[in-house]
Amino acid sequence: MTYKVIGVMSGSSLDGIDIVYTHITEKSGTWSSTILAAMCVPTTQNWQQRLSQSTQLHTFDYLHLHKQYGVYIGECINNFIEQNELAYQVDFVAVHGHTTFHSPEKGFTAQLGCGANIAAQIQLPVIDNLRAMDMAYQGQGAPIVPIGEQLLFSSQQLFLNLGGIANLSFHQNSKVVAFDICPANAVCNALVQEINLPMDTNGQAGQQGKINEEILRSLNESTHYFQQPYPKSLSNHLGKNLIAYFESLTDIDVNDKLRTYYHFIAQKIKVAIQQIQQHEHVSLANQTMLISGGGAYNNFLVQCIQEQLGEIEIKIVLPDDNVIQFKEALTMCLIGILRWRESFNVLKSASGAKQNTVNGSIWYANKLEE
């Protein structure tokens, strides 16, 4: 069976909305995928501001923004369909909206981008709300991408995503270990705004800086999250706190801040892998780790990570550009397909839930009456 699906991902780094069109085929339990079209719609300054400030809104204004962002996502999807001549070639659309509130300890999560409004805009079925059932079964609601790694990248065991948040997953047979490590691009992109840049291209600014040991020590002591055992997941709240901390360091050069934070990210990735080795009683020496997400284009950050991982004999692998940039959006397609089939699409071994769960709300669009 082949499914023709559009997947949409609005990440916490606020750099853009990723959209992919893919054919995903299941045959006798084996899955394969082909990305036929993909694009990133850059987030405008207006939307960056509105999304970043969304958690401060009163309920009425928040719900209005939820509707408006759904309409906007729908418009982006319609443009994507038109540009790639995909009319009548899409079965349905799977959408991961922009996460605002994510509180595993209280058992709830929220993403902006109303699925009903998206469906009304594009006149196609829409599947959204991809984390809620996992959290209802006491899961973290994250990470949800490991199901895509398990079914679409089955030859690989170790994965790192460098998005707004850095997260890691390890696959061994049918078991999956996955968790968020630390804020990544969300903090780095905020830091370079001090020098009026949207991002630190290739890590050029950070490469010119020096590691500040006092800042590094403060970062390590900043939250108990880093000492928590997995499974665990991060909200955007920690990233905002770290950004506020860096903003308070007015006498520190931005290059030094970036260099220190790159080193911090790399250190935390190595520690996370060591935790897996210790708790799962496995050796990952001589393994390869596939990196995806926007941070994979930051050459200096990748170099920092490889230096740390070289100490534990792990080598980085960079896949093709489509996988680097659109792996999460592709996985949303698969999660949507599994929901369509009423099959498990979030794994308890990754999220810590009591059981594997079927996640997603389906919105069926009615054709407009003449």
Coordinates of C-alpha atoms in Angstrom, one line a residue:
M1 CA 0.0 0.0 0.0
T2 CA 1.4 3.4 -1.0
Y3 CA 0.2 6.6 0.8
K4 CA 0.7 10.0 -0.8
V5 CA 1.0 12.5 2.1
I6 CA 2.1 16.0 3.0
G7 CA 3.8 16.5 6.3
V8 CA 4.3 19.8 8.0
M9 CA 6.6 20.7 10.9
S10 CA 6.8 24.0 12.7
G11 CA 9.9 23.7 14.9
S12 CA 10.8 25.4 18.2
S13 CA 13.8 27.2 16.5
L14 CA 11.3 29.5 14.8
D15 CA 13.3 29.4 11.5
G16 CA 10.5 28.2 9.3
I17 CA 7.7 25.8 8.5
D18 CA 9.0 22.6 6.8
I19 CA 6.7 21.0 4.3
V20 CA 7.3 17.7 2.4
Y21 CA 5.3 15.6 -0.1
T22 CA 6.2 12.0 0.1
H23 CA 5.1 8.5 -1.1
I24 CA 5.4 6.1 1.8
T25 CA 4.9 2.4 1.0
E26 CA 4.3 -0.5 3.4
K27 CA 4.7 -4.0 2.0
S28 CA 4.6 -7.1 4.3
G29 CA 5.6 -5.0 7.3
T30 CA 8.5 -3.2 5.5
W31 CA 8.3 0.5 5.1
S32 CA 10.0 2.8 2.5
S33 CA 9.7 6.4 1.6
T34 CA 10.5 8.8 -1.2
I35 CA 10.5 12.6 -0.8
L36 CA 9.1 14.0 -4.1
A37 CA 8.9 17.7 -3.1
A38 CA 10.1 19.7 -0.1
M39 CA 10.4 23.3 1.0
C40 CA 11.0 25.5 4.1
V41 CA 8.7 28.5 4.4
P42 CA 10.9 31.1 6.3
T43 CA 9.2 32.4 9.4
T44 CA 8.6 36.2 9.0
Q45 CA 9.7 38.6 11.7
N46 CA 6.1 39.2 12.6
W47 CA 5.3 35.5 13.1
Q48 CA 8.5 35.0 15.0
Q49 CA 7.4 37.7 17.4
R50 CA 3.9 36.4 17.7
L51 CA 4.9 32.8 18.3
S52 CA 7.7 33.6 20.7
Q53 CA 5.3 35.7 22.8
S54 CA 2.3 33.4 22.6
T55 CA 2.6 31.9 26.1
Q56 CA 2.2 35.4 27.5
L57 CA -1.2 36.0 25.9
H58 CA -4.6 35.9 27.6
T59 CA -6.7 32.9 26.8
F60 CA -8.9 34.8 24.3
D61 CA -6.0 36.1 22.3
Y62 CA -4.1 32.8 22.5
L63 CA -7.1 30.9 21.0
H64 CA -7.4 33.6 18.3
L65 CA -3.7 33.1 17.4
H66 CA -4.3 29.3 17.3
K67 CA -7.0 29.9 14.7
Q68 CA -4.9 32.5 12.7
Y69 CA -1.8 30.3 12.7
G70 CA -3.9 27.4 11.4
V71 CA -5.2 29.6 8.5
Y72 CA -1.6 30.7 7.8
I73 CA -0.3 27.1 7.7
G74 CA -3.2 26.2 5.4
E75 CA -2.2 29.0 3.0
C76 CA 1.4 27.8 3.0
I77 CA 0.3 24.2 2.2
N78 CA -1.9 25.5 -0.7
N79 CA 1.0 27.5 -2.1
F80 CA 3.2 24.3 -1.8
I81 CA 0.6 22.2 -3.6
E82 CA 0.2 24.8 -6.4
Q83 CA 4.0 25.3 -6.9
N84 CA 4.6 21.6 -7.1
E85 CA 1.4 20.8 -9.2
L86 CA 0.1 18.3 -6.6
A87 CA -3.6 19.0 -6.9
Y88 CA -5.6 15.7 -6.5
Q89 CA -2.4 13.8 -5.7
V90 CA -2.5 14.1 -1.8
D91 CA -4.4 11.6 0.4
F92 CA -4.2 13.7 3.5
V93 CA -1.9 16.1 5.5
A94 CA -0.2 15.5 8.8
V95 CA 0.7 18.7 10.8
H96 CA 2.8 19.2 13.8
G97 CA 2.0 22.7 14.9
H98 CA 4.2 25.1 16.9
T99 CA 4.6 23.8 20.5
T100 CA 3.9 26.5 23.1
F101 CA 3.0 24.8 26.4
H102 CA 4.6 21.4 27.1
S103 CA 4.4 20.1 30.7
P104 CA 4.9 16.4 31.1
E105 CA 4.8 16.6 34.9
K106 CA 1.3 18.0 34.6
G107 CA 0.3 15.8 31.7
F108 CA -0.5 18.2 28.9
T109 CA 0.9 19.8 25.8
A110 CA -0.3 22.4 23.3
Q111 CA 0.6 23.2 19.7
L112 CA -0.5 26.3 17.8
G113 CA -2.2 25.8 14.4
C114 CA -5.8 24.8 14.5
G115 CA -6.3 21.6 12.4
A116 CA -9.9 22.5 11.6
N117 CA -8.9 25.8 10.0
I118 CA -6.1 24.1 8.1
A119 CA -8.5 21.5 6.7
A120 CA -11.0 24.2 5.7
Q121 CA -8.2 26.1 3.9
I122 CA -6.8 23.2 1.9
Q123 CA -10.0 21.0 1.5
L124 CA -8.1 17.9 2.5
P125 CA -8.2 15.7 5.6
V126 CA -5.8 16.9 8.3
I127 CA -4.3 15.0 11.1
D128 CA -2.9 17.0 14.0
N129 CA -2.6 16.8 17.9
L130 CA 0.1 14.1 17.6
R131 CA 1.2 13.9 21.3
A132 CA -1.9 14.1 23.5
M133 CA -2.8 10.3 23.8
D134 CA 0.8 9.5 24.8
M135 CA 0.6 12.0 27.6
A136 CA -2.8 10.7 28.7
Y137 CA -1.0 7.4 29.4
Q138 CA 1.6 9.2 31.5
G139 CA 4.1 9.6 28.7
Q140 CA 6.4 12.6 28.1
G141 CA 4.7 13.3 24.8
A142 CA 8.2 13.3 23.3
P143 CA 10.2 12.3 21.5
I144 CA 7.7 11.1 18.8
V145 CA 10.2 10.9 15.9
P146 CA 11.7 7.5 16.9
I147 CA 8.8 5.6 15.2
G148 CA 10.0 7.1 11.9
E149 CA 13.6 6.1 12.6
Q150 CA 12.5 2.6 13.5
L151 CA 10.4 2.1 10.3
L152 CA 12.1 4.3 7.7
F153 CA 15.8 4.2 8.8
S154 CA 16.0 0.7 10.2
S155 CA 19.7 0.1 9.3
Q156 CA 20.8 2.9 11.7
Q157 CA 20.9 2.6 15.5
L158 CA 22.0 6.0 16.7
F159 CA 20.3 9.4 15.8
L160 CA 20.8 13.0 16.8
N161 CA 18.5 15.8 15.9
L162 CA 19.9 19.3 16.1
G163 CA 16.8 21.5 16.0
G164 CA 15.5 24.1 18.4
I165 CA 16.1 21.3 20.9
A166 CA 18.8 18.6 20.6
N167 CA 17.4 15.1 21.1
L168 CA 19.0 11.7 20.9
S169 CA 17.6 8.2 20.1
F170 CA 19.1 4.7 20.2
H171 CA 17.5 1.7 18.6
Q172 CA 18.3 -1.9 19.5
N173 CA 16.1 -4.5 18.0
S174 CA 12.6 -3.5 19.0
K175 CA 13.7 -1.3 22.0
V176 CA 14.0 2.5 21.6
V177 CA 15.7 4.9 24.0
A178 CA 15.0 8.5 23.2
F179 CA 15.0 11.8 25.1
D180 CA 15.7 15.6 24.8
I181 CA 19.2 16.6 25.7
C182 CA 19.3 20.4 25.8
P183 CA 18.2 23.5 23.9
A184 CA 20.2 23.9 20.7
N185 CA 19.3 26.2 17.7
A186 CA 16.7 28.0 19.7
V187 CA 19.5 29.5 21.9
C188 CA 22.2 29.8 19.2
N189 CA 19.9 31.7 16.9
A190 CA 18.9 34.0 19.7
L191 CA 22.5 34.7 20.6
V192 CA 23.5 35.9 17.1
Q193 CA 20.6 38.4 17.0
E194 CA 23.0 40.5 19.2
I195 CA 25.0 41.0 16.0
N196 CA 22.0 41.2 13.7
L197 CA 22.3 37.8 12.2
P198 CA 19.4 35.2 11.8
M199 CA 21.8 32.3 12.5
D200 CA 25.5 31.6 12.9
T201 CA 26.3 30.3 9.4
N202 CA 28.7 27.4 9.6
G203 CA 29.5 28.5 13.1
Q204 CA 31.8 31.2 12.0
A205 CA 31.0 33.6 14.9
G206 CA 31.4 30.9 17.5
Q207 CA 34.6 29.6 16.0
Q208 CA 36.2 33.0 16.7
G209 CA 35.3 32.9 20.4
K210 CA 36.8 31.3 23.4
I211 CA 35.2 28.9 26.0
N212 CA 34.3 30.8 29.2
E213 CA 34.7 28.3 32.0
E214 CA 32.6 30.3 34.4
I215 CA 29.6 30.4 32.0
L216 CA 30.1 26.7 31.3
R217 CA 29.9 25.9 35.0
S218 CA 26.8 28.1 35.4
L219 CA 25.1 26.3 32.5
N220 CA 25.8 22.9 34.0
E221 CA 24.3 24.0 37.3
S222 CA 21.4 25.9 35.8
T223 CA 18.8 23.2 36.0
H224 CA 18.2 19.8 37.5
Y225 CA 17.0 18.6 34.0
F226 CA 20.5 17.6 33.0
Q227 CA 20.8 15.3 36.0
Q228 CA 17.3 13.7 35.5
P229 CA 17.2 10.1 34.2
Y230 CA 15.4 9.4 30.9
P231 CA 12.8 9.2 29.6
K232 CA 12.4 13.0 29.7
S233 CA 11.5 15.9 27.4
L234 CA 12.0 19.6 27.4
S235 CA 9.6 22.5 27.1
N236 CA 10.7 25.7 25.4
H237 CA 10.8 27.3 28.9
L238 CA 14.4 26.2 29.6
G239 CA 15.6 27.6 26.3
K240 CA 14.0 31.0 27.2
N241 CA 15.7 30.9 30.6
L242 CA 19.1 30.3 29.0
I243 CA 18.6 33.1 26.5
A244 CA 17.7 35.4 29.3
Y245 CA 20.8 34.3 31.2
F246 CA 23.0 35.1 28.2
E247 CA 21.3 38.4 27.7
S248 CA 22.2 39.4 31.2
L249 CA 25.9 38.9 30.4
T250 CA 26.3 42.3 28.8
D251 CA 30.1 42.4 29.3
I252 CA 30.8 39.0 27.5
D253 CA 31.5 39.0 23.7
V254 CA 28.8 37.2 21.7
N255 CA 31.5 35.0 20.0
D256 CA 32.6 33.7 23.4
K257 CA 29.0 33.0 24.4
L258 CA 28.4 31.0 21.2
R259 CA 31.7 29.1 21.5
T260 CA 30.9 28.2 25.1
Y261 CA 27.4 27.1 24.2
Y262 CA 28.6 25.0 21.3
H263 CA 31.0 23.2 23.7
F264 CA 28.1 22.8 26.2
I265 CA 25.9 21.2 23.6
A266 CA 28.7 18.8 22.5
Q267 CA 29.5 17.9 26.1
K268 CA 25.8 17.1 26.9
I269 CA 25.5 14.9 23.8
K270 CA 28.5 12.9 24.9
V271 CA 27.1 12.6 28.4
A272 CA 23.8 11.4 27.1
I273 CA 25.4 8.6 25.1
Q274 CA 27.4 7.6 28.1
Q275 CA 24.1 7.4 30.1
I276 CA 22.6 5.1 27.5
Q277 CA 25.7 2.9 27.5
Q278 CA 25.6 2.7 31.3
H279 CA 21.9 2.2 31.8
E280 CA 21.3 -0.2 28.8
H281 CA 24.5 -2.1 29.4
V282 CA 25.6 -1.7 25.8
S283 CA 28.8 -0.5 24.1
L284 CA 28.3 2.0 21.3
A285 CA 32.0 2.2 20.5
N286 CA 32.6 2.2 16.7
Q287 CA 29.0 3.1 16.0
T288 CA 27.9 5.8 13.7
M289 CA 25.4 8.5 14.6
L290 CA 23.2 10.1 12.0
I291 CA 22.7 13.8 12.5
S292 CA 19.7 15.8 11.1
G293 CA 18.1 19.2 11.7
G294 CA 19.2 22.7 11.0
G295 CA 22.2 22.4 13.3
A296 CA 23.7 19.8 11.0
Y297 CA 24.6 22.7 8.7
N298 CA 26.6 24.4 11.4
N299 CA 30.0 23.0 10.5
F300 CA 31.8 24.2 13.6
L301 CA 29.1 22.8 16.0
V302 CA 29.3 19.5 14.2
Q303 CA 33.1 19.6 14.6
C304 CA 32.7 20.3 18.3
I305 CA 30.4 17.3 18.7
Q306 CA 32.7 15.0 16.7
E307 CA 35.6 16.0 19.0
Q308 CA 33.6 15.0 22.0
L309 CA 32.3 11.8 20.5
G310 CA 35.8 10.9 19.3
E311 CA 36.7 10.3 22.9
I312 CA 34.1 7.5 23.1
E313 CA 34.8 6.2 19.6
I314 CA 31.6 7.3 17.8
K315 CA 31.6 8.8 14.3
I316 CA 29.2 11.3 12.9
V317 CA 27.3 10.6 9.6
L318 CA 25.6 13.4 7.7
P319 CA 22.9 12.1 5.3
D320 CA 21.6 13.9 2.2
D321 CA 20.1 17.3 2.4
N322 CA 16.5 16.1 2.3
V323 CA 17.0 13.9 5.4
I324 CA 19.0 16.6 7.2
Q325 CA 16.3 19.2 6.8
F326 CA 13.1 17.3 6.4
K327 CA 13.5 14.1 8.5
E328 CA 11.0 15.4 11.1
A329 CA 8.4 16.5 8.6
L330 CA 8.8 13.2 6.8
T331 CA 8.2 11.4 10.1
M332 CA 5.0 13.5 10.6
C333 CA 3.8 11.9 7.4
L334 CA 4.4 8.4 8.8
I335 CA 2.8 9.2 12.1
G336 CA -0.2 10.5 10.2
I337 CA -0.3 7.3 8.1
L338 CA -0.2 5.1 11.2
R339 CA -3.0 7.2 12.7
W340 CA -5.0 6.7 9.5
R341 CA -4.5 3.0 9.9
E342 CA -5.4 3.2 13.6
S343 CA -1.9 1.7 14.5
F344 CA 0.5 2.7 17.3
N345 CA 2.5 5.8 16.3
V346 CA 4.2 6.8 19.5
L347 CA 6.4 4.3 21.3
K348 CA 6.2 3.9 25.1
S349 CA 9.9 3.0 25.2
A350 CA 10.7 6.4 23.9
S351 CA 8.2 8.5 25.8
G352 CA 7.9 6.5 29.1
A353 CA 4.1 6.0 28.6
K354 CA 2.3 3.0 30.1
Q355 CA 1.7 1.7 26.6
N356 CA 2.2 2.4 22.9
T357 CA -0.5 4.8 21.8
V358 CA -2.4 5.9 18.7
N359 CA -2.1 9.7 18.5
G360 CA -3.8 12.3 16.3
S361 CA -7.1 14.1 15.7
I362 CA -8.5 13.9 12.2
W363 CA -10.3 16.8 10.6
Y364 CA -12.3 16.0 7.5
A365 CA -12.9 18.9 5.1
N366 CA -16.3 19.3 3.5
K367 CA -16.4 20.5 0.0
L368 CA -17.7 24.1 -0.2
E369 CA -21.3 24.2 -1.4
E370 CA -22.0 26.0 -4.7

